[in-house]
Coordinates of C-alpha atoms and ligand atoms in Angstrom, one line a residue:
M980 CA -23.7 -14.0 33.0
T981 CA -22.4 -17.4 34.6
E982 CA -19.0 -18.9 34.6
D983 CA -19.8 -21.3 31.8
E984 CA -20.9 -18.1 29.5
A985 CA -17.7 -16.0 30.1
P986 CA -15.7 -15.5 26.9
G987 CA -12.4 -17.4 26.6
A988 CA -10.2 -14.4 25.9
E989 CA -10.5 -12.5 29.1
P990 CA -10.1 -9.8 29.4
Y991 CA -10.7 -9.2 25.6
V992 CA -14.3 -9.3 24.5
F993 CA -13.1 -11.6 21.7
A994 CA -9.7 -12.7 20.7
P995 CA -7.4 -9.8 19.4
P996 CA -6.2 -10.2 15.8
P997 CA -2.7 -11.5 15.2
A998 CA 0.1 -8.8 15.2
V999 CA 0.7 -7.9 11.6
T1000 CA 4.3 -8.9 10.4
V1001 CA 6.6 -8.9 7.3
P1002 CA 9.6 -11.3 7.2
V1003 CA 13.2 -10.3 7.4
R1004 CA 15.7 -11.5 4.8
G1005 CA 17.5 -13.8 6.5
G1006 CA 15.2 -14.5 9.3
G1007 CA 13.0 -12.9 11.9
L1008 CA 9.7 -10.8 11.4
F1009 CA 9.5 -7.0 11.2
P1010 CA 6.4 -6.0 13.2
I1011 CA 4.1 -3.1 11.3
H1012 CA 2.9 -0.2 12.9
R1013 CA 1.4 2.0 10.3
V1014 CA 1.7 2.0 6.5
Y1015 CA 2.2 5.5 5.1
C1016 CA 2.2 6.5 1.3
V1017 CA 3.8 9.3 -0.6
G1018 CA 1.7 10.7 -3.8
R1019 CA 3.2 12.1 -6.7
N1020 CA 6.9 11.6 -5.8
Y1021 CA 8.2 11.3 -9.1
A1022 CA 7.5 14.2 -11.7
E1023 CA 6.7 12.1 -14.8
H1024 CA 4.0 10.1 -12.7
S1025 CA 2.8 13.4 -11.5
I1026 CA 2.5 14.7 -14.8
E1027 CA 0.9 11.2 -16.1
M1028 CA -1.8 11.7 -13.8
G1029 CA -2.4 15.4 -14.9
H1030 CA -0.6 17.1 -12.3
D1031 CA 2.3 19.8 -12.4
P1032 CA 5.3 18.7 -9.9
D1033 CA 6.6 22.2 -10.0
R1034 CA 3.4 23.7 -8.5
E1035 CA 1.8 20.5 -6.5
P1036 CA 4.5 18.8 -4.2
P1037 CA 4.2 15.4 -2.9
F1038 CA 1.8 14.6 0.1
F1039 CA 0.8 11.6 2.0
F1040 CA -2.0 9.0 2.7
Q1041 CA -2.2 5.9 4.5
K1042 CA -3.0 2.2 4.0
N1043 CA -4.0 -0.3 6.9
P1044 CA -1.4 -2.4 8.3
D1045 CA -3.4 -5.5 7.3
N1046 CA -3.5 -4.6 3.8
L1047 CA -0.3 -6.0 3.8
L1048 CA 0.4 -8.9 1.4
Y1049 CA 3.4 -11.2 1.7
G1050 CA 4.1 -14.2 -0.1
T1051 CA 0.9 -15.0 -2.0
D1052 CA -0.7 -13.9 -5.1
F1053 CA -2.8 -10.8 -5.4
P1054 CA -6.7 -11.3 -5.5
Y1055 CA -8.3 -8.9 -8.0
P1056 CA -10.8 -6.7 -5.5
P1057 CA -14.3 -6.2 -5.7
M1058 CA -16.1 -2.9 -7.0
S1059 CA -13.5 -2.0 -9.7
A1060 CA -12.8 -2.4 -13.4
D1061 CA -9.7 -0.6 -13.4
V1062 CA -7.1 -2.0 -10.8
Q1063 CA -3.7 -0.7 -11.5
F1064 CA 0.0 -1.4 -10.4
E1065 CA 2.4 1.2 -8.8
V1066 CA 5.7 -0.3 -8.0
E1067 CA 7.4 1.6 -5.0
L1068 CA 10.4 1.6 -2.8
V1069 CA 9.3 0.9 0.9
V1070 CA 10.9 2.4 3.7
A1071 CA 10.8 0.5 7.0
L1072 CA 11.5 2.6 10.1
G1073 CA 13.3 0.7 13.4
Q1074 CA 12.9 4.0 15.4
G1075 CA 10.2 6.6 15.8
G1076 CA 9.7 10.2 17.1
A1077 CA 8.5 13.6 16.1
D1078 CA 10.0 16.5 14.2
I1079 CA 12.9 14.3 13.0
P1080 CA 15.7 16.6 11.3
A1081 CA 16.5 15.4 7.6
E1082 CA 19.9 15.0 8.7
R1083 CA 19.3 12.5 11.2
A1084 CA 16.4 10.9 9.6
L1085 CA 18.3 7.8 7.9
D1086 CA 19.2 6.6 11.5
H1087 CA 15.7 5.9 12.0
V1088 CA 15.6 3.5 8.8
W1089 CA 16.1 -0.3 9.5
G1090 CA 15.4 -1.6 6.2
Y1091 CA 13.8 -1.3 2.9
A1092 CA 11.5 -3.7 0.6
V1093 CA 9.9 -3.6 -3.0
G1094 CA 6.2 -2.8 -2.7
L1095 CA 3.2 -2.4 -4.7
D1096 CA 0.8 0.4 -4.0
M1097 CA -2.3 -1.4 -5.9
T1098 CA -5.0 0.9 -6.5
R1099 CA -8.8 0.7 -7.8
R1100 CA -8.0 3.8 -10.1
D1101 CA -11.8 4.1 -11.0
L1102 CA -12.8 4.5 -7.3
Q1103 CA -9.6 6.6 -6.6
G1104 CA -10.8 9.0 -9.6
E1105 CA -14.4 9.2 -8.5
A1106 CA -13.2 10.2 -5.0
K1107 CA -10.8 12.9 -6.5
R1108 CA -13.8 14.3 -8.6
M1109 CA -16.2 14.2 -5.4
G1110 CA -13.3 15.5 -3.3
R1111 CA -13.8 12.8 -1.2
P1112 CA -11.1 10.5 0.9
W1113 CA -9.0 8.2 -1.0
E1114 CA -9.5 4.9 1.1
V1115 CA -12.0 3.1 -1.1
G1116 CA -9.5 3.4 -4.0
K1117 CA -6.1 2.8 -1.8
A1118 CA -6.8 1.0 1.4
F1119 CA -8.7 -2.4 0.0
E1120 CA -7.9 -5.6 1.4
H1121 CA -4.4 -7.0 -0.2
S1122 CA -3.9 -3.6 -1.7
A1123 CA -0.4 -3.5 -0.3
P1124 CA 1.9 -6.5 -1.4
I1125 CA 5.4 -6.4 -0.3
G1126 CA 8.5 -8.2 -0.5
P1127 CA 10.9 -9.4 2.4
I1128 CA 12.4 -6.8 4.7
E1129 CA 16.1 -6.2 3.6
P1130 CA 18.0 -4.9 6.5
V1131 CA 20.2 -1.8 6.2
F1132 CA 23.0 -3.7 7.7
E1133 CA 23.0 -5.7 4.5
I1134 CA 22.3 -3.4 2.0
G1135 CA 22.9 0.2 3.4
H1136 CA 20.8 3.1 2.2
P1137 CA 20.0 2.8 -1.6
E1138 CA 20.2 6.5 -3.0
R1139 CA 20.1 5.4 -7.0
G1140 CA 18.9 2.3 -9.1
I1141 CA 16.6 1.4 -11.4
I1142 CA 12.9 0.6 -10.1
S1143 CA 10.4 -1.3 -12.6
L1144 CA 7.7 -3.3 -13.0
D1145 CA 7.0 -5.7 -15.8
V1146 CA 3.6 -7.5 -16.6
N1147 CA 3.4 -10.6 -18.3
G1148 CA 7.4 -10.2 -19.3
A1149 CA 6.6 -6.6 -20.7
R1150 CA 8.0 -3.5 -19.3
R1151 CA 5.5 -1.5 -18.1
Q1152 CA 7.2 1.2 -15.5
E1153 CA 10.7 2.3 -15.3
G1154 CA 12.4 5.1 -13.4
D1155 CA 15.1 5.6 -11.1
I1156 CA 14.9 6.0 -7.3
A1157 CA 17.4 8.9 -7.6
Q1158 CA 14.5 10.8 -9.1
M1159 CA 12.1 11.1 -6.3
I1160 CA 11.1 14.5 -5.7
W1161 CA 11.3 13.8 -1.6
K1162 CA 14.3 11.7 -1.0
V1163 CA 13.9 9.2 1.8
P1164 CA 15.3 11.7 4.6
E1165 CA 13.1 14.5 3.6
M1166 CA 10.1 12.1 3.4
I1167 CA 10.5 11.0 7.0
A1168 CA 11.2 14.8 8.2
C1169 CA 8.2 15.6 6.4
L1170 CA 5.8 12.8 7.7
S1171 CA 7.3 13.2 11.4
R1172 CA 6.0 16.8 11.5
L1173 CA 2.6 15.5 10.9
F1174 CA 2.4 12.3 13.0
V1175 CA 4.6 10.8 15.5
L1176 CA 6.5 7.9 13.8
A1177 CA 7.0 4.7 15.5
P1178 CA 9.1 1.6 14.8
G1179 CA 7.4 -0.8 12.6
D1180 CA 6.1 2.1 10.4
L1181 CA 6.2 1.7 6.8
I1182 CA 6.4 4.5 3.9
F1183 CA 5.3 3.5 0.5
S1184 CA 7.9 6.1 -1.3
G1185 CA 5.6 6.9 -4.6
T1186 CA 5.9 5.4 -8.0
P1187 CA 7.8 6.2 -11.6
A1188 CA 5.8 6.8 -14.5
G1189 CA 4.0 4.0 -16.5
V1190 CA 1.2 2.9 -14.3
G1191 CA -1.5 0.8 -15.8
P1192 CA -4.3 -1.9 -15.3
V1193 CA -3.9 -5.8 -14.7
Q1194 CA -6.4 -8.5 -15.2
R1195 CA -7.0 -11.6 -13.6
G1196 CA -4.2 -14.1 -15.0
D1197 CA -1.5 -11.6 -15.4
R1198 CA 1.8 -12.0 -13.7
M1199 CA 3.6 -9.0 -12.2
H1200 CA 7.3 -8.6 -11.6
A1201 CA 8.8 -5.5 -9.7
S1202 CA 12.4 -4.9 -9.1
I1203 CA 14.6 -2.3 -7.4
E1204 CA 18.0 -2.4 -8.1
G1205 CA 20.3 -2.8 -5.0
V1206 CA 16.9 -4.0 -2.8
G1207 CA 15.2 -6.9 -4.5
E1208 CA 12.4 -8.4 -6.6
L1209 CA 8.9 -9.3 -6.0
D1210 CA 7.0 -11.6 -8.4
L1211 CA 3.4 -12.3 -8.0
A1212 CA -0.1 -13.1 -10.1
V1213 CA -3.2 -11.6 -10.3
V1214 CA -6.0 -14.1 -9.2
Ligands
MN1806 MN1 1.7 5.3 -5.1

């Protein structure tokens, strides 16, 4: 190869993708490492999905960091006719570690946000039936709308408060974050036994009952008392 043909992004073979970040309320950018999600962390939602919360504890799955969607409307994804909302409290870690004791887990939290775990329910259902992984149902482009990170030094650690989602002004989901089966310290402790956590990890902490589909043109309004709000259209 001659010098004329050398790529411009030396030593990379092509330019690396930009870092994924989420704005912090009050200024600054929160750099994202991984996106973890908790499944079936509210008993009533577990029941509406056909499970027994007393016999099946919550569990984890992941989305991709670049699935996060900030500040723009939600593009209806391809290959699905049943795209559903799940409003969730998002925990943003400022410190990582492995085997974090629950008693010290909150020291690792930098902030919180309102998030949506958008789900291609038809593809997720097919994956469940076939015993296949969930990525096609959960980890698609723009599948994780999120509001600004609200720092702990501004809002503290919310332990209770209404979590809700309205579609076109009608209440569809409502619960209280105090109803989470795994509270924030426990989910961090559990996750840190499975993975090495790092600064910049997000944890979508599960959704209350009432999940359902959206169509293009719908407007979603998510709210968590003491954390914030998120408003976006399906386009
Ligand atoms: Mn979820």
